[in-house]
Amino acid sequence: MHIPDGFIGPGASAIAGVGAAGGFAVAVRQAKTYLTDRLVPLAALSAAFVFAAQMVNFPVLPGMSGHLIGGVLAAVLVGPSAGYLIMAIVLGVQALVFADGGLSALGLNIINLGGIAAVGGYWLYRVMLRFSNRSPRSVVFVSGLAAAISVPLAAAGFAVEFALAGTTTSVSLTSVLWALIGTHVLIGIGEGIITAAVIGAVVRSRPDLVYGAPTYTGQRTEDLVA
Amino acid sequence: MADGHVHALYLHGNSVLHRVAPQIKIVAAFLIVIGIVVTPREAFWAFGLYLVAIVALATVAHITPRFAARRMVIEVPFLLVALLLPILGGGSTVEVFGLSLSQAGLWDAWNILAKATLGLSIAVILGATTQMPELLVGLDGLKMPSIVTAIAGFMVRYIDVILSDWSRMRIAMASRAHGARWITQIGPMARTLGVMFVRTYERGERVYLAMRSRGYTGSMPASAIPAAPVSQWMLGGAVIAAVWAVAALAVLTR
């Protein structure tokens, strides 16, 4: 469930759109420099996984469910720029074909889930990894922790946007927004567990492919043949 | 592979809207929604005109009310929030059916209801008349960087593989008493997801290496994208211009 049209004022939506597009251009340039051809299917699979996972709701409390954001998962697997691109592609296709999230709010959604959750969560992961022993086990744990924190962060991003430029002037929604962030702490726990499980499975079987892990090699297909 | 992967939002048909080049539909959808969103909420007549135009477009595309209603369910949580606003809102109140409702809250609710619903209908029409591979062609036609279309193209082809893998593994889990109803089952569920990811990746890598060894270098060779005919651009431009004219008039006369 993403921000629909008309929730945030047009001015702020436009600024967010320009910002998200600028981020997109930077991410494309950076991703081209390191996304070797072997990483393209991995990036695409991460995108498909994020897309599919956003359709699967997992239980949080009785009667309440949440779905994966997948930002940190994608960024740790294929790097922050490609992670941002993945979130932008997923959100774009969802808004265009699945009518999930407003077209005019696409910039806001990309900033929250691509900018804050994926890129912000990735840097959180890098900083926390520096304080660990950098073993595969801590890669898994730290990525899960960063993913868990990234969810309420993204919700807080929405809360700030809504407080600054929400079209709603009648009600002070402060309490509602705190409740929103609170439930996202719970959803974040699920996100952290699933992210850790997936990163764990990939690190165990293909440590050379995980961009955020110290074992990453950055090989191209040609290196395999040679 | 082309036919088996029709997504649930697509409506089979051969209407004018199905045939319009996808890049025009993408551009038009964005610009129309922007026009709707900048319209001041006091301009009821403008929203009425948008509704008429959207119903006309939907009729041209042979979209039935039932189909549209099923697609719009996604909006329900936001509608519930919108409905709370008149009750929670402060300031001057009005009597409606014996309920004392906040005037400002009613305006806020109307604003969200009208814009979100109209914007959603535009996306539903786009989704109903455009298949995902066509959407990729449209993004290519709009000069998206090749790295983006490559990722998006693979993504679209993997989604169905992942979803069917996932449902198979969920059946396997359920038949072993892991129904995934409660948070304690998130452990097995997460491990299943991890296994599924590696499994799907290795399948995808095999396919990718097979494509590489047959000469794939990053873009599909035969995707000779037909340039959108000028007449279609003019048709799309006319619809956009009409919406923007209404929006401009509404802004100027507020």
PDB file of N, CA and C in Angstrom, chain A residues 1-2 4-7 24 35 37-38 41-42 44-45 47-49 51-52 56 59-60 62 77 89 95-100 103-104 106 167-171 190 194 197-198 201-202 205-206 209 221-222, chain B residues 7 9 29-30 33 37 74 77-78 85 90 104-105 108 111-112 115-116 119-120 123 126-127 135 145 147-148 151 154-155 158-159 162-163 166 181-183 186 190 193-194 196-198 200-201 205 208-209 212:
ATOM      1  N   MET A   1       0.846  -1.189   0.000  1.00  0.00           N
ATOM      2  CA  MET A   1       0.000   0.000   0.000  1.00  0.00           C
ATOM      3  C   MET A   1       0.885   1.244   0.000  1.00  0.00           C
ATOM      4  N   HIS A   2       0.756   2.033  -1.024  1.00  0.00           N
ATOM      5  CA  HIS A   2       1.596   3.212  -1.150  1.00  0.00           C
ATOM      6  C   HIS A   2       0.731   4.465  -1.190  1.00  0.00           C
ATOM      7  N   PRO A   4      -1.475   7.335  -2.261  1.00  0.00           N
ATOM      8  CA  PRO A   4      -2.276   7.567  -3.463  1.00  0.00           C
ATOM      9  C   PRO A   4      -2.243   9.045  -3.872  1.00  0.00           C
ATOM     10  N   ASP A   5      -2.916   9.351  -4.991  1.00  0.00           N
ATOM     11  CA  ASP A   5      -3.005  10.741  -5.443  1.00  0.00           C
ATOM     12  C   ASP A   5      -3.811  11.560  -4.436  1.00  0.00           C
ATOM     13  N   GLY A   6      -3.453  12.841  -4.304  1.00  0.00           N
ATOM     14  CA  GLY A   6      -4.284  13.751  -3.527  1.00  0.00           C
ATOM     15  C   GLY A   6      -4.030  13.737  -2.036  1.00  0.00           C
ATOM     16  N   PHE A   7      -3.118  12.882  -1.557  1.00  0.00           N
ATOM     17  CA  PHE A   7      -2.846  12.837  -0.123  1.00  0.00           C
ATOM     18  C   PHE A   7      -1.879  13.937   0.285  1.00  0.00           C
ATOM     19  N   PHE A  24      17.270   9.136  -9.535  1.00  0.00           N
ATOM     20  CA  PHE A  24      17.216   8.072 -10.533  1.00  0.00           C
ATOM     21  C   PHE A  24      18.376   8.221 -11.512  1.00  0.00           C
ATOM     22  N   LEU A  35      27.632  -2.450 -11.902  1.00  0.00           N
ATOM     23  CA  LEU A  35      26.698  -3.555 -12.138  1.00  0.00           C
ATOM     24  C   LEU A  35      27.204  -4.395 -13.308  1.00  0.00           C
ATOM     25  N   ASP A  37      27.693  -7.650 -15.774  1.00  0.00           N
ATOM     26  CA  ASP A  37      26.606  -8.372 -16.427  1.00  0.00           C
ATOM     27  C   ASP A  37      26.109  -9.536 -15.590  1.00  0.00           C
ATOM     28  N   ARG A  38      26.955 -10.060 -14.689  1.00  0.00           N
ATOM     29  CA  ARG A  38      26.465 -11.156 -13.839  1.00  0.00           C
ATOM     30  C   ARG A  38      25.493 -10.636 -12.796  1.00  0.00           C
ATOM     31  N   PRO A  41      21.088 -10.166 -13.847  1.00  0.00           N
ATOM     32  CA  PRO A  41      19.996 -11.073 -13.457  1.00  0.00           C
ATOM     33  C   PRO A  41      19.720 -11.047 -11.958  1.00  0.00           C
ATOM     34  N   LEU A  42      20.774 -10.849 -11.160  1.00  0.00           N
ATOM     35  CA  LEU A  42      20.551 -10.790  -9.709  1.00  0.00           C
ATOM     36  C   LEU A  42      19.704  -9.557  -9.358  1.00  0.00           C
ATOM     37  N   ALA A  44      17.636  -8.041 -11.349  1.00  0.00           N
ATOM     38  CA  ALA A  44      16.278  -8.261 -11.850  1.00  0.00           C
ATOM     39  C   ALA A  44      15.524  -9.210 -10.951  1.00  0.00           C
ATOM     40  N   LEU A  45      16.224 -10.259 -10.475  1.00  0.00           N
ATOM     41  CA  LEU A  45      15.554 -11.198  -9.589  1.00  0.00           C
ATOM     42  C   LEU A  45      15.173 -10.506  -8.279  1.00  0.00           C
ATOM     43  N   ALA A  47      14.457  -7.433  -7.952  1.00  0.00           N
ATOM     44  CA  ALA A  47      13.297  -6.605  -8.267  1.00  0.00           C
ATOM     45  C   ALA A  47      12.029  -7.456  -8.296  1.00  0.00           C
ATOM     46  N   ALA A  48      12.108  -8.615  -8.979  1.00  0.00           N
ATOM     47  CA  ALA A  48      10.935  -9.484  -9.058  1.00  0.00           C
ATOM     48  C   ALA A  48      10.545  -9.980  -7.671  1.00  0.00           C
ATOM     49  N   PHE A  49      11.582 -10.280  -6.850  1.00  0.00           N
ATOM     50  CA  PHE A  49      11.335 -10.778  -5.504  1.00  0.00           C
ATOM     51  C   PHE A  49      10.640  -9.705  -4.666  1.00  0.00           C
ATOM     52  N   PHE A  51       8.938  -7.221  -5.797  1.00  0.00           N
ATOM     53  CA  PHE A  51       7.604  -7.046  -6.365  1.00  0.00           C
ATOM     54  C   PHE A  51       6.655  -8.118  -5.844  1.00  0.00           C
ATOM     55  N   ALA A  52       7.094  -9.383  -5.932  1.00  0.00           N
ATOM     56  CA  ALA A  52       6.230 -10.479  -5.495  1.00  0.00           C
ATOM     57  C   ALA A  52       6.007 -10.405  -3.992  1.00  0.00           C
ATOM     58  N   VAL A  56       2.647 -10.380  -0.998  1.00  0.00           N
ATOM     59  CA  VAL A  56       2.397 -11.382   0.037  1.00  0.00           C
ATOM     60  C   VAL A  56       2.377 -10.684   1.388  1.00  0.00           C
ATOM     61  N   PRO A  59       1.719 -12.072   8.683  1.00  0.00           N
ATOM     62  CA  PRO A  59       0.990 -11.663   9.871  1.00  0.00           C
ATOM     63  C   PRO A  59       1.868 -10.867  10.824  1.00  0.00           C
ATOM     64  N   VAL A  60       1.324  -9.801  11.404  1.00  0.00           N
ATOM     65  CA  VAL A  60       2.038  -9.027  12.414  1.00  0.00           C
ATOM     66  C   VAL A  60       1.362  -9.264  13.768  1.00  0.00           C
ATOM     67  N   PRO A  62      -2.851 -10.459  15.298  1.00  0.00           N
ATOM     68  CA  PRO A  62      -4.120 -10.965  14.770  1.00  0.00           C
ATOM     69  C   PRO A  62      -4.895  -9.831  14.092  1.00  0.00           C
ATOM     70  N   LEU A  77      22.157  -6.802  -1.545  1.00  0.00           N
ATOM     71  CA  LEU A  77      22.459  -7.789  -2.583  1.00  0.00           C
ATOM     72  C   LEU A  77      23.159  -7.162  -3.775  1.00  0.00           C
ATOM     73  N   ILE A  89      11.763   1.035 -10.053  1.00  0.00           N
ATOM     74  CA  ILE A  89      11.124   0.228 -11.099  1.00  0.00           C
ATOM     75  C   ILE A  89       9.883  -0.462 -10.538  1.00  0.00           C
ATOM     76  N   ALA A  95       2.513   1.370  -9.885  1.00  0.00           N
ATOM     77  CA  ALA A  95       1.614   2.508 -10.082  1.00  0.00           C
ATOM     78  C   ALA A  95       1.005   2.483 -11.477  1.00  0.00           C
ATOM     79  N   LEU A  96       1.785   2.068 -12.483  1.00  0.00           N
ATOM     80  CA  LEU A  96       1.283   2.114 -13.850  1.00  0.00           C
ATOM     81  C   LEU A  96       0.322   0.962 -14.149  1.00  0.00           C
ATOM     82  N   VAL A  97       0.683  -0.238 -13.747  1.00  0.00           N
ATOM     83  CA  VAL A  97      -0.103  -1.406 -14.166  1.00  0.00           C
ATOM     84  C   VAL A  97      -1.030  -1.902 -13.065  1.00  0.00           C
ATOM     85  N   PHE A  98      -0.569  -1.832 -11.803  1.00  0.00           N
ATOM     86  CA  PHE A  98      -1.380  -2.406 -10.741  1.00  0.00           C
ATOM     87  C   PHE A  98      -2.154  -1.363  -9.952  1.00  0.00           C
ATOM     88  N   ALA A  99      -2.042  -0.093 -10.379  1.00  0.00           N
ATOM     89  CA  ALA A  99      -2.800   0.979  -9.732  1.00  0.00           C
ATOM     90  C   ALA A  99      -2.546   1.043  -8.234  1.00  0.00           C
ATOM     91  N   ASP A 100      -1.327   0.640  -7.806  1.00  0.00           N
ATOM     92  CA  ASP A 100      -0.979   0.709  -6.386  1.00  0.00           C
ATOM     93  C   ASP A 100      -0.066   1.917  -6.184  1.00  0.00           C
ATOM     94  N   LEU A 103       0.041   8.004  -9.356  1.00  0.00           N
ATOM     95  CA  LEU A 103       1.068   8.407 -10.318  1.00  0.00           C
ATOM     96  C   LEU A 103       1.689   9.738  -9.908  1.00  0.00           C
ATOM     97  N   SER A 104       0.875  10.656  -9.370  1.00  0.00           N
ATOM     98  CA  SER A 104       1.437  11.943  -8.972  1.00  0.00           C
ATOM     99  C   SER A 104       2.231  11.815  -7.677  1.00  0.00           C
ATOM    100  N   LEU A 106       4.267   9.250  -7.143  1.00  0.00           N
ATOM    101  CA  LEU A 106       5.347   8.294  -7.412  1.00  0.00           C
ATOM    102  C   LEU A 106       6.674   8.789  -6.842  1.00  0.00           C
ATOM    103  N   THR A 167      -2.642  17.320   2.523  1.00  0.00           N
ATOM    104  CA  THR A 167      -3.774  18.139   2.104  1.00  0.00           C
ATOM    105  C   THR A 167      -4.791  18.278   3.221  1.00  0.00           C
ATOM    106  N   THR A 168      -4.541  17.554   4.339  1.00  0.00           N
ATOM    107  CA  THR A 168      -5.498  17.574   5.431  1.00  0.00           C
ATOM    108  C   THR A 168      -5.156  18.702   6.392  1.00  0.00           C
ATOM    109  N   THR A 169      -6.071  19.660   6.534  1.00  0.00           N
ATOM    110  CA  THR A 169      -5.808  20.782   7.428  1.00  0.00           C
ATOM    111  C   THR A 169      -6.694  20.723   8.656  1.00  0.00           C
ATOM    112  N   SER A 170      -7.705  19.837   8.621  1.00  0.00           N
ATOM    113  CA  SER A 170      -8.729  19.885   9.662  1.00  0.00           C
ATOM    114  C   SER A 170      -8.294  19.218  10.952  1.00  0.00           C
ATOM    115  N   VAL A 171      -7.493  18.182  10.840  1.00  0.00           N
ATOM    116  CA  VAL A 171      -7.197  17.385  12.018  1.00  0.00           C
ATOM    117  C   VAL A 171      -5.705  17.409  12.284  1.00  0.00           C
ATOM    118  N   GLY A 190       9.339  -8.117  11.167  1.00  0.00           N
ATOM    119  CA  GLY A 190       9.141  -9.124  10.118  1.00  0.00           C
ATOM    120  C   GLY A 190      10.082  -8.890   8.956  1.00  0.00           C
ATOM    121  N   ILE A 194      12.916 -11.590   7.583  1.00  0.00           N
ATOM    122  CA  ILE A 194      12.907 -12.111   6.212  1.00  0.00           C
ATOM    123  C   ILE A 194      14.172 -11.677   5.465  1.00  0.00           C
ATOM    124  N   ALA A 197      16.992 -13.793   6.571  1.00  0.00           N
ATOM    125  CA  ALA A 197      16.895 -15.161   6.067  1.00  0.00           C
ATOM    126  C   ALA A 197      17.333 -15.234   4.610  1.00  0.00           C
ATOM    127  N   VAL A 198      16.875 -14.266   3.801  1.00  0.00           N
ATOM    128  CA  VAL A 198      17.222 -14.318   2.376  1.00  0.00           C
ATOM    129  C   VAL A 198      18.705 -14.030   2.177  1.00  0.00           C
ATOM    130  N   ALA A 201      20.665 -17.048   3.147  1.00  0.00           N
ATOM    131  CA  ALA A 201      20.643 -18.124   2.151  1.00  0.00           C
ATOM    132  C   ALA A 201      21.582 -17.798   0.993  1.00  0.00           C
ATOM    133  N   VAL A 202      21.603 -16.523   0.552  1.00  0.00           N
ATOM    134  CA  VAL A 202      22.453 -16.175  -0.584  1.00  0.00           C
ATOM    135  C   VAL A 202      23.923 -16.164  -0.159  1.00  0.00           C
ATOM    136  N   SER A 205      25.274 -19.729  -0.009  1.00  0.00           N
ATOM    137  CA  SER A 205      25.479 -20.480  -1.247  1.00  0.00           C
ATOM    138  C   SER A 205      26.293 -19.691  -2.279  1.00  0.00           C
ATOM    139  N   ARG A 206      26.144 -18.374  -2.333  1.00  0.00           N
ATOM    140  CA  ARG A 206      26.868 -17.592  -3.344  1.00  0.00           C
ATOM    141  C   ARG A 206      27.475 -16.336  -2.726  1.00  0.00           C
ATOM    142  N   LEU A 209      28.414 -13.091  -4.701  1.00  0.00           N
ATOM    143  CA  LEU A 209      27.440 -12.244  -5.383  1.00  0.00           C
ATOM    144  C   LEU A 209      26.884 -11.129  -4.521  1.00  0.00           C
ATOM    145  N   THR A 221      31.160 -12.309 -16.384  1.00  0.00           N
ATOM    146  CA  THR A 221      31.050 -13.633 -16.989  1.00  0.00           C
ATOM    147  C   THR A 221      32.347 -14.011 -17.682  1.00  0.00           C
ATOM    148  N   GLU A 222      32.990 -13.033 -18.304  1.00  0.00           N
ATOM    149  CA  GLU A 222      34.231 -13.286 -19.030  1.00  0.00           C
ATOM    150  C   GLU A 222      35.308 -13.848 -18.099  1.00  0.00           C
TER     151      GLU A 222
ATOM    152  N   HIS B   7      -1.204 -10.470 -16.806  1.00  0.00           N
ATOM    153  CA  HIS B   7      -1.460 -10.174 -15.402  1.00  0.00           C
ATOM    154  C   HIS B   7      -2.946  -9.942 -15.164  1.00  0.00           C
ATOM    155  N   LEU B   9      -4.699  -7.656 -14.031  1.00  0.00           N
ATOM    156  CA  LEU B   9      -5.360  -6.381 -14.258  1.00  0.00           C
ATOM    157  C   LEU B   9      -5.625  -6.132 -15.736  1.00  0.00           C
ATOM    158  N   ALA B  29      -1.158   9.183 -19.076  1.00  0.00           N
ATOM    159  CA  ALA B  29      -1.640   8.867 -17.731  1.00  0.00           C
ATOM    160  C   ALA B  29      -1.006   9.802 -16.710  1.00  0.00           C
ATOM    161  N   PHE B  30       0.329   9.988 -16.814  1.00  0.00           N
ATOM    162  CA  PHE B  30       1.007  10.880 -15.872  1.00  0.00           C
ATOM    163  C   PHE B  30       0.450  12.294 -15.962  1.00  0.00           C
ATOM    164  N   VAL B  33      -3.147  12.705 -14.637  1.00  0.00           N
ATOM    165  CA  VAL B  33      -3.226  12.655 -13.174  1.00  0.00           C
ATOM    166  C   VAL B  33      -2.702  13.957 -12.580  1.00  0.00           C
ATOM    167  N   VAL B  37      -4.707  16.414 -10.048  1.00  0.00           N
ATOM    168  CA  VAL B  37      -4.231  16.694  -8.692  1.00  0.00           C
ATOM    169  C   VAL B  37      -4.115  18.194  -8.442  1.00  0.00           C
ATOM    170  N   ILE B  74      -8.238  -1.697  -3.823  1.00  0.00           N
ATOM    171  CA  ILE B  74      -6.948  -1.334  -3.243  1.00  0.00           C
ATOM    172  C   ILE B  74      -7.017  -0.014  -2.478  1.00  0.00           C
ATOM    173  N   PRO B  77      -8.414   1.113   2.266  1.00  0.00           N
ATOM    174  CA  PRO B  77      -7.841   1.615   3.530  1.00  0.00           C
ATOM    175  C   PRO B  77      -7.737   3.135   3.555  1.00  0.00           C
ATOM    176  N   PHE B  78      -7.395   3.733   2.416  1.00  0.00           N
ATOM    177  CA  PHE B  78      -7.282   5.183   2.397  1.00  0.00           C
ATOM    178  C   PHE B  78      -8.647   5.844   2.492  1.00  0.00           C
ATOM    179  N   LEU B  85     -11.987  11.731   8.739  1.00  0.00           N
ATOM    180  CA  LEU B  85     -11.626  13.145   8.878  1.00  0.00           C
ATOM    181  C   LEU B  85     -12.794  14.030   9.284  1.00  0.00           C
ATOM    182  N   GLY B  90     -11.789  19.481  13.516  1.00  0.00           N
ATOM    183  CA  GLY B  90     -12.234  20.537  14.408  1.00  0.00           C
ATOM    184  C   GLY B  90     -12.867  21.670  13.612  1.00  0.00           C
ATOM    185  N   ALA B 104     -14.198  21.637   7.718  1.00  0.00           N
ATOM    186  CA  ALA B 104     -12.861  21.479   7.141  1.00  0.00           C
ATOM    187  C   ALA B 104     -12.564  20.003   6.876  1.00  0.00           C
ATOM    188  N   GLY B 105     -13.030  19.154   7.806  1.00  0.00           N
ATOM    189  CA  GLY B 105     -12.817  17.720   7.643  1.00  0.00           C
ATOM    190  C   GLY B 105     -13.517  17.183   6.409  1.00  0.00           C
ATOM    191  N   ASP B 108     -11.475  18.121   3.423  1.00  0.00           N
ATOM    192  CA  ASP B 108     -10.279  17.273   3.320  1.00  0.00           C
ATOM    193  C   ASP B 108     -10.645  15.899   2.770  1.00  0.00           C
ATOM    194  N   ASN B 111     -11.461  16.056  -0.896  1.00  0.00           N
ATOM    195  CA  ASN B 111     -10.245  16.237  -1.680  1.00  0.00           C
ATOM    196  C   ASN B 111      -9.537  14.904  -1.920  1.00  0.00           C
ATOM    197  N   ILE B 112      -9.365  14.129  -0.835  1.00  0.00           N
ATOM    198  CA  ILE B 112      -8.662  12.852  -0.965  1.00  0.00           C
ATOM    199  C   ILE B 112      -9.492  11.871  -1.781  1.00  0.00           C
ATOM    200  N   LYS B 115      -9.611  12.975  -5.667  1.00  0.00           N
ATOM    201  CA  LYS B 115      -8.361  12.879  -6.409  1.00  0.00           C
ATOM    202  C   LYS B 115      -7.809  11.460  -6.433  1.00  0.00           C
ATOM    203  N   ALA B 116      -7.868  10.776  -5.276  1.00  0.00           N
ATOM    204  CA  ALA B 116      -7.337   9.414  -5.249  1.00  0.00           C
ATOM    205  C   ALA B 116      -8.160   8.504  -6.159  1.00  0.00           C
ATOM    206  N   GLY B 119      -7.483   9.429  -9.891  1.00  0.00           N
ATOM    207  CA  GLY B 119      -6.132   9.005 -10.256  1.00  0.00           C
ATOM    208  C   GLY B 119      -6.058   7.493 -10.395  1.00  0.00           C
ATOM    209  N   LEU B 120      -6.717   6.798  -9.457  1.00  0.00           N
ATOM    210  CA  LEU B 120      -6.724   5.341  -9.498  1.00  0.00           C
ATOM    211  C   LEU B 120      -7.429   4.838 -10.758  1.00  0.00           C
ATOM    212  N   ALA B 123      -5.132   4.853 -13.655  1.00  0.00           N
ATOM    213  CA  ALA B 123      -4.186   3.742 -13.619  1.00  0.00           C
ATOM    214  C   ALA B 123      -4.883   2.430 -13.962  1.00  0.00           C
ATOM    215  N   LEU B 126      -5.225   2.301 -17.681  1.00  0.00           N
ATOM    216  CA  LEU B 126      -3.921   2.006 -18.278  1.00  0.00           C
ATOM    217  C   LEU B 126      -3.586   0.526 -18.122  1.00  0.00           C
ATOM    218  N   GLY B 127      -3.771   0.001 -16.895  1.00  0.00           N
ATOM    219  CA  GLY B 127      -3.451  -1.397 -16.645  1.00  0.00           C
ATOM    220  C   GLY B 127      -4.335  -2.340 -17.437  1.00  0.00           C
ATOM    221  N   LEU B 135       4.282  -2.438 -21.782  1.00  0.00           N
ATOM    222  CA  LEU B 135       4.738  -1.346 -20.923  1.00  0.00           C
ATOM    223  C   LEU B 135       6.255  -1.180 -21.061  1.00  0.00           C
ATOM    224  N   PRO B 145      17.049   4.470 -19.794  1.00  0.00           N
ATOM    225  CA  PRO B 145      18.379   3.869 -19.913  1.00  0.00           C
ATOM    226  C   PRO B 145      18.267   2.345 -20.037  1.00  0.00           C
ATOM    227  N   ILE B 147      19.929  -0.034 -18.858  1.00  0.00           N
ATOM    228  CA  ILE B 147      20.085  -0.827 -17.627  1.00  0.00           C
ATOM    229  C   ILE B 147      18.736  -0.945 -16.917  1.00  0.00           C
ATOM    230  N   VAL B 148      17.919   0.104 -17.025  1.00  0.00           N
ATOM    231  CA  VAL B 148      16.609   0.100 -16.374  1.00  0.00           C
ATOM    232  C   VAL B 148      15.664  -0.854 -17.104  1.00  0.00           C
ATOM    233  N   ILE B 151      16.680  -4.492 -16.370  1.00  0.00           N
ATOM    234  CA  ILE B 151      16.218  -4.977 -15.058  1.00  0.00           C
ATOM    235  C   ILE B 151      14.707  -5.167 -15.075  1.00  0.00           C
ATOM    236  N   PHE B 154      13.685  -8.329 -17.181  1.00  0.00           N
ATOM    237  CA  PHE B 154      13.899  -9.587 -16.462  1.00  0.00           C
ATOM    238  C   PHE B 154      12.918  -9.719 -15.307  1.00  0.00           C
ATOM    239  N   MET B 155      12.676  -8.595 -14.627  1.00  0.00           N
ATOM    240  CA  MET B 155      11.774  -8.624 -13.485  1.00  0.00           C
ATOM    241  C   MET B 155      10.398  -9.152 -13.895  1.00  0.00           C
ATOM    242  N   TYR B 158      10.409 -12.762 -14.425  1.00  0.00           N
ATOM    243  CA  TYR B 158      10.624 -13.589 -13.233  1.00  0.00           C
ATOM    244  C   TYR B 158       9.415 -13.608 -12.302  1.00  0.00           C
ATOM    245  N   ILE B 159       8.579 -12.569 -12.352  1.00  0.00           N
ATOM    246  CA  ILE B 159       7.535 -12.438 -11.333  1.00  0.00           C
ATOM    247  C   ILE B 159       6.665 -13.693 -11.261  1.00  0.00           C
ATOM    248  N   ILE B 162       8.479 -16.651  -9.789  1.00  0.00           N
ATOM    249  CA  ILE B 162       8.590 -16.541  -8.336  1.00  0.00           C
ATOM    250  C   ILE B 162       7.265 -16.829  -7.660  1.00  0.00           C
ATOM    251  N   LEU B 163       6.191 -16.246  -8.179  1.00  0.00           N
ATOM    252  CA  LEU B 163       4.901 -16.413  -7.517  1.00  0.00           C
ATOM    253  C   LEU B 163       4.450 -17.866  -7.566  1.00  0.00           C
ATOM    254  N   TRP B 166       6.558 -19.836  -5.184  1.00  0.00           N
ATOM    255  CA  TRP B 166       6.153 -19.517  -3.812  1.00  0.00           C
ATOM    256  C   TRP B 166       4.878 -20.258  -3.443  1.00  0.00           C
ATOM    257  N   ARG B 181      -0.065 -18.557   9.770  1.00  0.00           N
ATOM    258  CA  ARG B 181      -1.179 -17.764  10.268  1.00  0.00           C
ATOM    259  C   ARG B 181      -0.723 -16.835  11.365  1.00  0.00           C
ATOM    260  N   TRP B 182       0.356 -17.124  11.970  1.00  0.00           N
ATOM    261  CA  TRP B 182       0.716 -16.477  13.215  1.00  0.00           C
ATOM    262  C   TRP B 182       2.196 -16.178  13.207  1.00  0.00           C
ATOM    263  N   ILE B 183       2.600 -15.174  13.966  1.00  0.00           N
ATOM    264  CA  ILE B 183       3.960 -14.651  13.846  1.00  0.00           C
ATOM    265  C   ILE B 183       5.035 -15.678  14.186  1.00  0.00           C
ATOM    266  N   ILE B 186       6.880 -17.184  11.266  1.00  0.00           N
ATOM    267  CA  ILE B 186       7.663 -16.349  10.373  1.00  0.00           C
ATOM    268  C   ILE B 186       9.041 -16.966  10.151  1.00  0.00           C
ATOM    269  N   ALA B 190      10.376 -17.439   6.536  1.00  0.00           N
ATOM    270  CA  ALA B 190      11.543 -16.686   6.104  1.00  0.00           C
ATOM    271  C   ALA B 190      12.584 -17.610   5.490  1.00  0.00           C
ATOM    272  N   LEU B 193      11.514 -18.526   2.072  1.00  0.00           N
ATOM    273  CA  LEU B 193      11.772 -17.428   1.139  1.00  0.00           C
ATOM    274  C   LEU B 193      13.238 -17.393   0.722  1.00  0.00           C
ATOM    275  N   GLY B 194      14.133 -17.624   1.696  1.00  0.00           N
ATOM    276  CA  GLY B 194      15.558 -17.605   1.392  1.00  0.00           C
ATOM    277  C   GLY B 194      15.923 -18.687   0.396  1.00  0.00           C
ATOM    278  N   MET B 196      13.917 -20.144  -1.656  1.00  0.00           N
ATOM    279  CA  MET B 196      13.268 -19.831  -2.934  1.00  0.00           C
ATOM    280  C   MET B 196      14.095 -18.825  -3.728  1.00  0.00           C
ATOM    281  N   PHE B 197      14.656 -17.857  -3.017  1.00  0.00           N
ATOM    282  CA  PHE B 197      15.437 -16.820  -3.694  1.00  0.00           C
ATOM    283  C   PHE B 197      16.640 -17.433  -4.402  1.00  0.00           C
ATOM    284  N   VAL B 198      17.384 -18.271  -3.659  1.00  0.00           N
ATOM    285  CA  VAL B 198      18.586 -18.869  -4.253  1.00  0.00           C
ATOM    286  C   VAL B 198      18.202 -19.768  -5.423  1.00  0.00           C
ATOM    287  N   THR B 200      15.537 -19.633  -7.365  1.00  0.00           N
ATOM    288  CA  THR B 200      15.107 -18.857  -8.524  1.00  0.00           C
ATOM    289  C   THR B 200      16.292 -18.141  -9.155  1.00  0.00           C
ATOM    290  N   TYR B 201      17.214 -17.662  -8.308  1.00  0.00           N
ATOM    291  CA  TYR B 201      18.360 -16.972  -8.875  1.00  0.00           C
ATOM    292  C   TYR B 201      19.175 -17.913  -9.733  1.00  0.00           C
ATOM    293  N   GLU B 205      20.085 -17.411 -13.501  1.00  0.00           N
ATOM    294  CA  GLU B 205      21.466 -17.306 -13.966  1.00  0.00           C
ATOM    295  C   GLU B 205      21.717 -18.274 -15.118  1.00  0.00           C
ATOM    296  N   TYR B 208      20.240 -16.807 -18.109  1.00  0.00           N
ATOM    297  CA  TYR B 208      21.000 -15.644 -18.547  1.00  0.00           C
ATOM    298  C   TYR B 208      22.282 -16.077 -19.262  1.00  0.00           C
ATOM    299  N   LEU B 209      22.980 -17.074 -18.680  1.00  0.00           N
ATOM    300  CA  LEU B 209      24.215 -17.532 -19.317  1.00  0.00           C
ATOM    301  C   LEU B 209      23.909 -18.175 -20.662  1.00  0.00           C
ATOM    302  N   ARG B 212      23.500 -15.361 -22.979  1.00  0.00           N
ATOM    303  CA  ARG B 212      24.803 -14.766 -23.299  1.00  0.00           C
ATOM    304  C   ARG B 212      25.530 -15.596 -24.348  1.00  0.00           C
TER     305      ARG B 212
END
